[in-house]
Amino acid sequence: MRTTHSRGLQPNVLGTFDTIVMAVAGSAPAYSLAATTAVLFGAVGFAGPAALLYCAIPMLGIVLAYARLGRIDVNAGAGYSWVGRTLHPFLGFLSGWALVFAATVFMVAGSLPAGSLTLSLIDPDLADDTPLAAAVGAGWFLMMLLVVLGGARLTVRAQLVMSGVEMLILVGFVLAAVLHRGHATAFDWSWFGLDQFDGTHGFAAGALIAAFYYWGWDVTSNLSEETRNSRRTAGLAALVGVGFVFVLFEAFTVAVNVLLTAEEIRTAGPNVLAVLGQEIWPGVGGKLLVVAVVLSTVATLETTLLQVTRSLFAMGRDRTLPAALGTVHRRWNTPWVAIAAVGGAALLMFVAAAAAESVQRILSDAVAAIGLQIAFYYGLAGIAAVVAYKSLLLRSVRNLVLGGLWPLLGSGFMLWCFVESLGELSGTALTIGLGGLLIGVVPLLVYWRKGSDYYRPARLDAVRALAAAEDAGPATARSRKGARDKSYATDF
């Protein structure tokens, strides 16, 4: 059993409630709906609720896989460590690299709507100015960069405020949509049916986009070294978070189908929530939902920064990337070199984004490319969980279903979506998605030849790990009781 609390990051900063908030904020309900609803509608039409439903089932298998792996290996690198210690270090590195690359691309894909929507609150005509939107988005990004640099306590307190206001607005509008009398289309249960998709390619395209909706809950695993009782807390928070955002995603997608016409959805693009808000509450509703989207976008920028910087920290610590990335600030206990590196890379991408034609085109290509990366590293994590727990799977039906069949279903589904969608994506999306993975081969080979210990791993086996945890249980409990930190942001 390997723990890494003594290597720099500050333990016991986050409590149970904090971690659940992080899981919800990581999936960014308002941002995901605003950025992706029109993209999903363009891919599957009115079958958006079905795509979200049939992606949620295997996604829960991946959540279970993460929860079980987190019990036996507490590591800020999460899948990077687990896949490397169960399947192969090369696959583990590429799994971590896929997350790092996807998150870095998201810095721009997430910040641009934040900039555009912020401008729309001032003057709607300014929202279409891509260079100005990029500049304002970069401002939001830099603000979150400084918050993350300031430490996990500051980060979670900022998150509680932003996500709390966002959730109040979203839940209020769900209730208002239920009570709303006018509609453009009658509700139809067929929106949840498998027969609504245009063949397997259409289903895969919809599922890949739906995966982007849910992506981000795994930040709880990247924060495991800083979480109280993380072997239990990280997995529980991820399950609660995914369940909550699933309900929100379905409610808003159905509301969009019912209250807006197909043409309104296509024309609205990333402003679809603002249009929905105006339909529900003319004059005020649109601006309130825009505020929710801005808060959600900024909140998920924060959790994405946490994910990518903790992953880079783990890779630097293992010497699979420059060792400086594993450096922790003495005062704030944050991987400041990794934070600075991500900030520099993202700002360069902002310059490129400022020259693009439209925010909507950038979003469409970025969502598809990130979806490929997500499917790749989630799929590997599902297989890793089955391999790590293989000796325990036949001991009970519960172990077989929750530890074997469901994670394997999730893994197979993600990898199938990855392969099936290759023929459907644009050249730009494929270049970003596959090209990003191929770039990772270069540092992989360089640091493998340098002899990093990561490439000679101690195999991850659940039987040995759980036995070691039982032996260390009483001593660990005494240590935890004596060292309890009263400065948790919140807990229950």
PDB file of N, CA, C and O in Angstrom, residues 334-406:
ATOM      1  N   THR A 334       1.406  23.928  -2.251  1.00  0.00           N
ATOM      2  CA  THR A 334       0.864  23.677  -3.586  1.00  0.00           C
ATOM      3  C   THR A 334       2.012  23.463  -4.574  1.00  0.00           C
ATOM      4  O   THR A 334       3.098  24.020  -4.406  1.00  0.00           O
ATOM      5  N   PRO A 335       1.782  22.649  -5.615  1.00  0.00           N
ATOM      6  CA  PRO A 335       2.831  22.399  -6.628  1.00  0.00           C
ATOM      7  C   PRO A 335       2.987  23.602  -7.552  1.00  0.00           C
ATOM      8  O   PRO A 335       2.496  23.626  -8.681  1.00  0.00           O
ATOM      9  N   TRP A 336       3.704  24.627  -7.089  1.00  0.00           N
ATOM     10  CA  TRP A 336       3.706  25.927  -7.748  1.00  0.00           C
ATOM     11  C   TRP A 336       4.372  25.885  -9.122  1.00  0.00           C
ATOM     12  O   TRP A 336       3.967  26.624 -10.030  1.00  0.00           O
ATOM     13  N   VAL A 337       5.360  25.031  -9.310  1.00  0.00           N
ATOM     14  CA  VAL A 337       6.003  24.941 -10.626  1.00  0.00           C
ATOM     15  C   VAL A 337       5.020  24.367 -11.652  1.00  0.00           C
ATOM     16  O   VAL A 337       4.917  24.855 -12.786  1.00  0.00           O
ATOM     17  N   ALA A 338       4.276  23.333 -11.257  1.00  0.00           N
ATOM     18  CA  ALA A 338       3.267  22.755 -12.152  1.00  0.00           C
ATOM     19  C   ALA A 338       2.188  23.785 -12.482  1.00  0.00           C
ATOM     20  O   ALA A 338       1.736  23.877 -13.628  1.00  0.00           O
ATOM     21  N   ILE A 339       1.786  24.569 -11.482  1.00  0.00           N
ATOM     22  CA  ILE A 339       0.767  25.595 -11.702  1.00  0.00           C
ATOM     23  C   ILE A 339       1.275  26.641 -12.687  1.00  0.00           C
ATOM     24  O   ILE A 339       0.561  27.060 -13.610  1.00  0.00           O
ATOM     25  N   ALA A 340       2.527  27.065 -12.513  1.00  0.00           N
ATOM     26  CA  ALA A 340       3.099  28.058 -13.419  1.00  0.00           C
ATOM     27  C   ALA A 340       3.228  27.510 -14.837  1.00  0.00           C
ATOM     28  O   ALA A 340       2.969  28.217 -15.824  1.00  0.00           O
ATOM     29  N   ALA A 341       3.600  26.229 -14.968  1.00  0.00           N
ATOM     30  CA  ALA A 341       3.749  25.618 -16.294  1.00  0.00           C
ATOM     31  C   ALA A 341       2.415  25.547 -17.021  1.00  0.00           C
ATOM     32  O   ALA A 341       2.320  25.871 -18.219  1.00  0.00           O
ATOM     33  N   VAL A 342       1.364  25.139 -16.314  1.00  0.00           N
ATOM     34  CA  VAL A 342       0.033  25.073 -16.916  1.00  0.00           C
ATOM     35  C   VAL A 342      -0.436  26.472 -17.302  1.00  0.00           C
ATOM     36  O   VAL A 342      -1.003  26.680 -18.385  1.00  0.00           O
ATOM     37  N   GLY A 343      -0.183  27.444 -16.443  1.00  0.00           N
ATOM     38  CA  GLY A 343      -0.576  28.813 -16.750  1.00  0.00           C
ATOM     39  C   GLY A 343       0.089  29.336 -18.001  1.00  0.00           C
ATOM     40  O   GLY A 343      -0.566  29.945 -18.864  1.00  0.00           O
ATOM     41  N   GLY A 344       1.392  29.089 -18.153  1.00  0.00           N
ATOM     42  CA  GLY A 344       2.107  29.536 -19.347  1.00  0.00           C
ATOM     43  C   GLY A 344       1.593  28.885 -20.614  1.00  0.00           C
ATOM     44  O   GLY A 344       1.376  29.553 -21.637  1.00  0.00           O
ATOM     45  N   ALA A 345       1.364  27.551 -20.564  1.00  0.00           N
ATOM     46  CA  ALA A 345       0.862  26.833 -21.743  1.00  0.00           C
ATOM     47  C   ALA A 345      -0.520  27.324 -22.136  1.00  0.00           C
ATOM     48  O   ALA A 345      -0.823  27.524 -23.325  1.00  0.00           O
ATOM     49  N   ALA A 346      -1.388  27.529 -21.144  1.00  0.00           N
ATOM     50  CA  ALA A 346      -2.752  27.968 -21.443  1.00  0.00           C
ATOM     51  C   ALA A 346      -2.769  29.377 -22.035  1.00  0.00           C
ATOM     52  O   ALA A 346      -3.538  29.660 -22.957  1.00  0.00           O
ATOM     53  N   LEU A 347      -1.925  30.262 -21.524  1.00  0.00           N
ATOM     54  CA  LEU A 347      -1.904  31.629 -22.050  1.00  0.00           C
ATOM     55  C   LEU A 347      -1.439  31.661 -23.501  1.00  0.00           C
ATOM     56  O   LEU A 347      -1.928  32.471 -24.304  1.00  0.00           O
ATOM     57  N   LEU A 348      -0.515  30.780 -23.873  1.00  0.00           N
ATOM     58  CA  LEU A 348      -0.115  30.677 -25.279  1.00  0.00           C
ATOM     59  C   LEU A 348      -1.290  30.236 -26.141  1.00  0.00           C
ATOM     60  O   LEU A 348      -1.486  30.718 -27.263  1.00  0.00           O
ATOM     61  N   MET A 349      -2.106  29.302 -25.605  1.00  0.00           N
ATOM     62  CA  MET A 349      -3.273  28.841 -26.347  1.00  0.00           C
ATOM     63  C   MET A 349      -4.334  29.934 -26.453  1.00  0.00           C
ATOM     64  O   MET A 349      -5.085  29.985 -27.428  1.00  0.00           O
ATOM     65  N   PHE A 350      -4.403  30.813 -25.463  1.00  0.00           N
ATOM     66  CA  PHE A 350      -5.333  31.945 -25.542  1.00  0.00           C
ATOM     67  C   PHE A 350      -4.987  32.849 -26.721  1.00  0.00           C
ATOM     68  O   PHE A 350      -5.870  33.372 -27.399  1.00  0.00           O
ATOM     69  N   VAL A 351      -3.699  33.036 -26.960  1.00  0.00           N
ATOM     70  CA  VAL A 351      -3.267  33.866 -28.085  1.00  0.00           C
ATOM     71  C   VAL A 351      -3.759  33.265 -29.397  1.00  0.00           C
ATOM     72  O   VAL A 351      -4.263  33.961 -30.284  1.00  0.00           O
ATOM     73  N   ALA A 352      -3.632  31.928 -29.524  1.00  0.00           N
ATOM     74  CA  ALA A 352      -4.100  31.254 -30.734  1.00  0.00           C
ATOM     75  C   ALA A 352      -5.621  31.347 -30.855  1.00  0.00           C
ATOM     76  O   ALA A 352      -6.168  31.564 -31.942  1.00  0.00           O
ATOM     77  N   ALA A 353      -6.323  31.200 -29.726  1.00  0.00           N
ATOM     78  CA  ALA A 353      -7.790  31.247 -29.741  1.00  0.00           C
ATOM     79  C   ALA A 353      -8.295  32.627 -30.144  1.00  0.00           C
ATOM     80  O   ALA A 353      -9.345  32.754 -30.784  1.00  0.00           O
ATOM     81  N   ALA A 354      -7.557  33.662 -29.785  1.00  0.00           N
ATOM     82  CA  ALA A 354      -7.984  35.022 -30.105  1.00  0.00           C
ATOM     83  C   ALA A 354      -8.043  35.261 -31.607  1.00  0.00           C
ATOM     84  O   ALA A 354      -8.792  36.124 -32.081  1.00  0.00           O
ATOM     85  N   ALA A 355      -7.271  34.473 -32.365  1.00  0.00           N
ATOM     86  CA  ALA A 355      -7.258  34.633 -33.822  1.00  0.00           C
ATOM     87  C   ALA A 355      -8.326  33.787 -34.510  1.00  0.00           C
ATOM     88  O   ALA A 355      -8.500  33.862 -35.725  1.00  0.00           O
ATOM     89  N   ALA A 356      -9.053  32.971 -33.734  1.00  0.00           N
ATOM     90  CA  ALA A 356     -10.071  32.100 -34.328  1.00  0.00           C
ATOM     91  C   ALA A 356     -11.305  32.897 -34.743  1.00  0.00           C
ATOM     92  O   ALA A 356     -11.518  34.026 -34.316  1.00  0.00           O
ATOM     93  N   GLU A 357     -12.135  32.248 -35.583  1.00  0.00           N
ATOM     94  CA  GLU A 357     -13.294  32.944 -36.145  1.00  0.00           C
ATOM     95  C   GLU A 357     -14.438  33.073 -35.149  1.00  0.00           C
ATOM     96  O   GLU A 357     -15.104  34.085 -35.101  1.00  0.00           O
ATOM     97  N   SER A 358     -14.700  32.009 -34.389  1.00  0.00           N
ATOM     98  CA  SER A 358     -15.854  32.070 -33.490  1.00  0.00           C
ATOM     99  C   SER A 358     -15.640  31.185 -32.276  1.00  0.00           C
ATOM    100  O   SER A 358     -14.936  30.183 -32.325  1.00  0.00           O
ATOM    101  N   VAL A 359     -16.270  31.594 -31.177  1.00  0.00           N
ATOM    102  CA  VAL A 359     -16.208  30.818 -29.944  1.00  0.00           C
ATOM    103  C   VAL A 359     -16.898  29.472 -30.135  1.00  0.00           C
ATOM    104  O   VAL A 359     -16.424  28.433 -29.663  1.00  0.00           O
ATOM    105  N   GLN A 360     -18.032  29.465 -30.857  1.00  0.00           N
ATOM    106  CA  GLN A 360     -18.791  28.224 -31.022  1.00  0.00           C
ATOM    107  C   GLN A 360     -17.984  27.163 -31.763  1.00  0.00           C
ATOM    108  O   GLN A 360     -18.027  25.982 -31.420  1.00  0.00           O
ATOM    109  N   ARG A 361     -17.224  27.545 -32.791  1.00  0.00           N
ATOM    110  CA  ARG A 361     -16.418  26.575 -33.530  1.00  0.00           C
ATOM    111  C   ARG A 361     -15.302  25.998 -32.649  1.00  0.00           C
ATOM    112  O   ARG A 361     -15.036  24.792 -32.674  1.00  0.00           O
ATOM    113  N   ILE A 362     -14.679  26.857 -31.851  1.00  0.00           N
ATOM    114  CA  ILE A 362     -13.636  26.384 -30.937  1.00  0.00           C
ATOM    115  C   ILE A 362     -14.227  25.383 -29.950  1.00  0.00           C
ATOM    116  O   ILE A 362     -13.659  24.317 -29.692  1.00  0.00           O
ATOM    117  N   LEU A 363     -15.402  25.711 -29.403  1.00  0.00           N
ATOM    118  CA  LEU A 363     -16.048  24.825 -28.441  1.00  0.00           C
ATOM    119  C   LEU A 363     -16.366  23.468 -29.044  1.00  0.00           C
ATOM    120  O   LEU A 363     -16.134  22.420 -28.440  1.00  0.00           O
ATOM    121  N   SER A 364     -16.916  23.457 -30.253  1.00  0.00           N
ATOM    122  CA  SER A 364     -17.321  22.213 -30.899  1.00  0.00           C
ATOM    123  C   SER A 364     -16.134  21.279 -31.091  1.00  0.00           C
ATOM    124  O   SER A 364     -16.193  20.090 -30.750  1.00  0.00           O
ATOM    125  N   ASP A 365     -15.025  21.793 -31.617  1.00  0.00           N
ATOM    126  CA  ASP A 365     -13.840  20.965 -31.848  1.00  0.00           C
ATOM    127  C   ASP A 365     -13.191  20.551 -30.532  1.00  0.00           C
ATOM    128  O   ASP A 365     -12.730  19.408 -30.381  1.00  0.00           O
ATOM    129  N   ALA A 366     -13.150  21.472 -29.575  1.00  0.00           N
ATOM    130  CA  ALA A 366     -12.505  21.174 -28.297  1.00  0.00           C
ATOM    131  C   ALA A 366     -13.272  20.107 -27.526  1.00  0.00           C
ATOM    132  O   ALA A 366     -12.673  19.197 -26.939  1.00  0.00           O
ATOM    133  N   VAL A 367     -14.620  20.192 -27.517  1.00  0.00           N
ATOM    134  CA  VAL A 367     -15.433  19.204 -26.806  1.00  0.00           C
ATOM    135  C   VAL A 367     -15.200  17.807 -27.375  1.00  0.00           C
ATOM    136  O   VAL A 367     -15.021  16.831 -26.641  1.00  0.00           O
ATOM    137  N   ALA A 368     -15.188  17.691 -28.698  1.00  0.00           N
ATOM    138  CA  ALA A 368     -14.978  16.388 -29.328  1.00  0.00           C
ATOM    139  C   ALA A 368     -13.585  15.848 -29.035  1.00  0.00           C
ATOM    140  O   ALA A 368     -13.406  14.668 -28.731  1.00  0.00           O
ATOM    141  N   ALA A 369     -12.567  16.708 -29.121  1.00  0.00           N
ATOM    142  CA  ALA A 369     -11.188  16.279 -28.865  1.00  0.00           C
ATOM    143  C   ALA A 369     -11.003  15.847 -27.414  1.00  0.00           C
ATOM    144  O   ALA A 369     -10.387  14.817 -27.132  1.00  0.00           O
ATOM    145  N   ILE A 370     -11.553  16.631 -26.488  1.00  0.00           N
ATOM    146  CA  ILE A 370     -11.456  16.281 -25.071  1.00  0.00           C
ATOM    147  C   ILE A 370     -12.204  14.987 -24.797  1.00  0.00           C
ATOM    148  O   ILE A 370     -11.779  14.157 -23.990  1.00  0.00           O
ATOM    149  N   GLY A 371     -13.330  14.787 -25.495  1.00  0.00           N
ATOM    150  CA  GLY A 371     -14.087  13.536 -25.345  1.00  0.00           C
ATOM    151  C   GLY A 371     -13.247  12.322 -25.683  1.00  0.00           C
ATOM    152  O   GLY A 371     -13.333  11.287 -25.005  1.00  0.00           O
ATOM    153  N   LEU A 372     -12.416  12.410 -26.710  1.00  0.00           N
ATOM    154  CA  LEU A 372     -11.519  11.301 -27.055  1.00  0.00           C
ATOM    155  C   LEU A 372     -10.552  11.008 -25.908  1.00  0.00           C
ATOM    156  O   LEU A 372     -10.322   9.849 -25.548  1.00  0.00           O
ATOM    157  N   GLN A 373      -9.955  12.056 -25.363  1.00  0.00           N
ATOM    158  CA  GLN A 373      -8.995  11.888 -24.278  1.00  0.00           C
ATOM    159  C   GLN A 373      -9.677  11.264 -23.050  1.00  0.00           C
ATOM    160  O   GLN A 373      -9.130  10.382 -22.392  1.00  0.00           O
ATOM    161  N   ILE A 374     -10.894  11.739 -22.745  1.00  0.00           N
ATOM    162  CA  ILE A 374     -11.640  11.216 -21.591  1.00  0.00           C
ATOM    163  C   ILE A 374     -11.913   9.726 -21.772  1.00  0.00           C
ATOM    164  O   ILE A 374     -11.693   8.917 -20.862  1.00  0.00           O
ATOM    165  N   ALA A 375     -12.428   9.358 -22.947  1.00  0.00           N
ATOM    166  CA  ALA A 375     -12.754   7.958 -23.213  1.00  0.00           C
ATOM    167  C   ALA A 375     -11.521   7.078 -23.062  1.00  0.00           C
ATOM    168  O   ALA A 375     -11.605   5.953 -22.544  1.00  0.00           O
ATOM    169  N   PHE A 376     -10.379   7.570 -23.480  1.00  0.00           N
ATOM    170  CA  PHE A 376      -9.140   6.802 -23.408  1.00  0.00           C
ATOM    171  C   PHE A 376      -8.733   6.533 -21.959  1.00  0.00           C
ATOM    172  O   PHE A 376      -8.548   5.389 -21.556  1.00  0.00           O
ATOM    173  N   TYR A 377      -8.630   7.596 -21.147  1.00  0.00           N
ATOM    174  CA  TYR A 377      -8.087   7.337 -19.808  1.00  0.00           C
ATOM    175  C   TYR A 377      -9.131   6.765 -18.847  1.00  0.00           C
ATOM    176  O   TYR A 377      -8.787   5.996 -17.933  1.00  0.00           O
ATOM    177  N   TYR A 378     -10.417   7.059 -19.053  1.00  0.00           N
ATOM    178  CA  TYR A 378     -11.441   6.393 -18.247  1.00  0.00           C
ATOM    179  C   TYR A 378     -11.488   4.895 -18.580  1.00  0.00           C
ATOM    180  O   TYR A 378     -11.641   4.049 -17.692  1.00  0.00           O
ATOM    181  N   GLY A 379     -11.384   4.568 -19.871  1.00  0.00           N
ATOM    182  CA  GLY A 379     -11.422   3.168 -20.281  1.00  0.00           C
ATOM    183  C   GLY A 379     -10.301   2.364 -19.662  1.00  0.00           C
ATOM    184  O   GLY A 379     -10.501   1.228 -19.190  1.00  0.00           O
ATOM    185  N   LEU A 380      -9.107   2.906 -19.612  1.00  0.00           N
ATOM    186  CA  LEU A 380      -7.970   2.204 -19.020  1.00  0.00           C
ATOM    187  C   LEU A 380      -8.147   2.026 -17.518  1.00  0.00           C
ATOM    188  O   LEU A 380      -7.789   0.984 -16.954  1.00  0.00           O
ATOM    189  N   ALA A 381      -8.724   3.028 -16.848  1.00  0.00           N
ATOM    190  CA  ALA A 381      -8.934   2.938 -15.403  1.00  0.00           C
ATOM    191  C   ALA A 381      -9.917   1.814 -15.055  1.00  0.00           C
ATOM    192  O   ALA A 381      -9.739   1.110 -14.055  1.00  0.00           O
ATOM    193  N   GLY A 382     -10.952   1.634 -15.880  1.00  0.00           N
ATOM    194  CA  GLY A 382     -11.907   0.553 -15.636  1.00  0.00           C
ATOM    195  C   GLY A 382     -11.241  -0.808 -15.696  1.00  0.00           C
ATOM    196  O   GLY A 382     -11.489  -1.678 -14.851  1.00  0.00           O
ATOM    197  N   ILE A 383     -10.376  -1.011 -16.682  1.00  0.00           N
ATOM    198  CA  ILE A 383      -9.652  -2.282 -16.792  1.00  0.00           C
ATOM    199  C   ILE A 383      -8.694  -2.449 -15.615  1.00  0.00           C
ATOM    200  O   ILE A 383      -8.559  -3.542 -15.047  1.00  0.00           O
ATOM    201  N   ALA A 384      -8.033  -1.361 -15.214  1.00  0.00           N
ATOM    202  CA  ALA A 384      -7.087  -1.419 -14.101  1.00  0.00           C
ATOM    203  C   ALA A 384      -7.764  -1.893 -12.819  1.00  0.00           C
ATOM    204  O   ALA A 384      -7.187  -2.677 -12.046  1.00  0.00           O
ATOM    205  N   ALA A 385      -8.994  -1.428 -12.567  1.00  0.00           N
ATOM    206  CA  ALA A 385      -9.707  -1.837 -11.358  1.00  0.00           C
ATOM    207  C   ALA A 385      -9.993  -3.334 -11.370  1.00  0.00           C
ATOM    208  O   ALA A 385      -9.857  -4.014 -10.346  1.00  0.00           O
ATOM    209  N   VAL A 386     -10.385  -3.859 -12.514  1.00  0.00           N
ATOM    210  CA  VAL A 386     -10.674  -5.292 -12.619  1.00  0.00           C
ATOM    211  C   VAL A 386      -9.400  -6.106 -12.389  1.00  0.00           C
ATOM    212  O   VAL A 386      -9.408  -7.109 -11.678  1.00  0.00           O
ATOM    213  N   VAL A 387      -8.288  -5.666 -12.960  1.00  0.00           N
ATOM    214  CA  VAL A 387      -7.021  -6.391 -12.800  1.00  0.00           C
ATOM    215  C   VAL A 387      -6.556  -6.340 -11.344  1.00  0.00           C
ATOM    216  O   VAL A 387      -6.115  -7.353 -10.772  1.00  0.00           O
ATOM    217  N   ALA A 388      -6.655  -5.171 -10.703  1.00  0.00           N
ATOM    218  CA  ALA A 388      -6.196  -5.024  -9.326  1.00  0.00           C
ATOM    219  C   ALA A 388      -7.009  -5.887  -8.361  1.00  0.00           C
ATOM    220  O   ALA A 388      -6.481  -6.411  -7.378  1.00  0.00           O
ATOM    221  N   TYR A 389      -8.299  -6.065  -8.642  1.00  0.00           N
ATOM    222  CA  TYR A 389      -9.193  -6.806  -7.745  1.00  0.00           C
ATOM    223  C   TYR A 389      -9.519  -8.206  -8.254  1.00  0.00           C
ATOM    224  O   TYR A 389     -10.433  -8.848  -7.740  1.00  0.00           O
ATOM    225  N   LYS A 390      -8.771  -8.699  -9.217  1.00  0.00           N
ATOM    226  CA  LYS A 390      -9.136  -9.970  -9.861  1.00  0.00           C
ATOM    227  C   LYS A 390      -9.226 -11.134  -8.879  1.00  0.00           C
ATOM    228  O   LYS A 390     -10.059 -12.047  -9.048  1.00  0.00           O
ATOM    229  N   SER A 391      -8.421 -11.142  -7.822  1.00  0.00           N
ATOM    230  CA  SER A 391      -8.435 -12.245  -6.858  1.00  0.00           C
ATOM    231  C   SER A 391      -9.650 -12.216  -5.944  1.00  0.00           C
ATOM    232  O   SER A 391      -9.936 -13.205  -5.259  1.00  0.00           O
ATOM    233  N   LEU A 392     -10.365 -11.094  -5.917  1.00  0.00           N
ATOM    234  CA  LEU A 392     -11.508 -10.950  -5.017  1.00  0.00           C
ATOM    235  C   LEU A 392     -12.854 -11.029  -5.722  1.00  0.00           C
ATOM    236  O   LEU A 392     -13.890 -11.086  -5.068  1.00  0.00           O
ATOM    237  N   LEU A 393     -12.845 -11.032  -7.047  1.00  0.00           N
ATOM    238  CA  LEU A 393     -14.094 -10.885  -7.798  1.00  0.00           C
ATOM    239  C   LEU A 393     -15.069 -12.032  -7.578  1.00  0.00           C
ATOM    240  O   LEU A 393     -16.292 -11.833  -7.562  1.00  0.00           O
ATOM    241  N   LEU A 394     -14.574 -13.239  -7.414  1.00  0.00           N
ATOM    242  CA  LEU A 394     -15.460 -14.405  -7.308  1.00  0.00           C
ATOM    243  C   LEU A 394     -15.823 -14.742  -5.871  1.00  0.00           C
ATOM    244  O   LEU A 394     -16.445 -15.784  -5.611  1.00  0.00           O
ATOM    245  N   ARG A 395     -15.455 -13.885  -4.928  1.00  0.00           N
ATOM    246  CA  ARG A 395     -15.764 -14.169  -3.528  1.00  0.00           C
ATOM    247  C   ARG A 395     -17.202 -13.847  -3.163  1.00  0.00           C
ATOM    248  O   ARG A 395     -17.714 -14.329  -2.147  1.00  0.00           O
ATOM    249  N   SER A 396     -17.859 -12.995  -3.963  1.00  0.00           N
ATOM    250  CA  SER A 396     -19.265 -12.674  -3.713  1.00  0.00           C
ATOM    251  C   SER A 396     -19.876 -12.098  -4.986  1.00  0.00           C
ATOM    252  O   SER A 396     -19.156 -11.606  -5.866  1.00  0.00           O
ATOM    253  N   VAL A 397     -21.202 -12.143  -5.064  1.00  0.00           N
ATOM    254  CA  VAL A 397     -21.905 -11.553  -6.212  1.00  0.00           C
ATOM    255  C   VAL A 397     -21.678 -10.046  -6.242  1.00  0.00           C
ATOM    256  O   VAL A 397     -21.503  -9.444  -7.312  1.00  0.00           O
ATOM    257  N   ARG A 398     -21.652  -9.435  -5.065  1.00  0.00           N
ATOM    258  CA  ARG A 398     -21.435  -7.984  -4.985  1.00  0.00           C
ATOM    259  C   ARG A 398     -20.085  -7.606  -5.567  1.00  0.00           C
ATOM    260  O   ARG A 398     -19.971  -6.654  -6.355  1.00  0.00           O
ATOM    261  N   ASN A 399     -19.048  -8.340  -5.191  1.00  0.00           N
ATOM    262  CA  ASN A 399     -17.721  -8.064  -5.735  1.00  0.00           C
ATOM    263  C   ASN A 399     -17.688  -8.246  -7.249  1.00  0.00           C
ATOM    264  O   ASN A 399     -17.073  -7.457  -7.970  1.00  0.00           O
ATOM    265  N   LEU A 400     -18.353  -9.300  -7.720  1.00  0.00           N
ATOM    266  CA  LEU A 400     -18.338  -9.592  -9.149  1.00  0.00           C
ATOM    267  C   LEU A 400     -19.018  -8.479  -9.948  1.00  0.00           C
ATOM    268  O   LEU A 400     -18.502  -8.036 -10.984  1.00  0.00           O
ATOM    269  N   VAL A 401     -20.172  -8.012  -9.444  1.00  0.00           N
ATOM    270  CA  VAL A 401     -20.935  -6.999 -10.177  1.00  0.00           C
ATOM    271  C   VAL A 401     -20.294  -5.612 -10.050  1.00  0.00           C
ATOM    272  O   VAL A 401     -20.007  -4.957 -11.049  1.00  0.00           O
ATOM    273  N   LEU A 402     -20.062  -5.185  -8.804  1.00  0.00           N
ATOM    274  CA  LEU A 402     -19.569  -3.817  -8.583  1.00  0.00           C
ATOM    275  C   LEU A 402     -18.077  -3.672  -8.865  1.00  0.00           C
ATOM    276  O   LEU A 402     -17.619  -2.593  -9.240  1.00  0.00           O
ATOM    277  N   GLY A 403     -17.329  -4.747  -8.684  1.00  0.00           N
ATOM    278  CA  GLY A 403     -15.889  -4.659  -8.876  1.00  0.00           C
ATOM    279  C   GLY A 403     -15.401  -5.201 -10.200  1.00  0.00           C
ATOM    280  O   GLY A 403     -14.267  -4.906 -10.601  1.00  0.00           O
ATOM    281  N   GLY A 404     -16.238  -5.985 -10.873  1.00  0.00           N
ATOM    282  CA  GLY A 404     -15.804  -6.589 -12.119  1.00  0.00           C
ATOM    283  C   GLY A 404     -16.659  -6.219 -13.316  1.00  0.00           C
ATOM    284  O   GLY A 404     -16.206  -5.530 -14.230  1.00  0.00           O
ATOM    285  N   LEU A 405     -17.916  -6.662 -13.313  1.00  0.00           N
ATOM    286  CA  LEU A 405     -18.751  -6.504 -14.495  1.00  0.00           C
ATOM    287  C   LEU A 405     -19.074  -5.041 -14.809  1.00  0.00           C
ATOM    288  O   LEU A 405     -19.003  -4.622 -15.974  1.00  0.00           O
ATOM    289  N   TRP A 406     -19.421  -4.271 -13.787  1.00  0.00           N
ATOM    290  CA  TRP A 406     -19.806  -2.876 -14.052  1.00  0.00           C
ATOM    291  C   TRP A 406     -18.609  -2.022 -14.499  1.00  0.00           C
ATOM    292  O   TRP A 406     -18.700  -1.305 -15.497  1.00  0.00           O
TER     293      TRP A 406
END
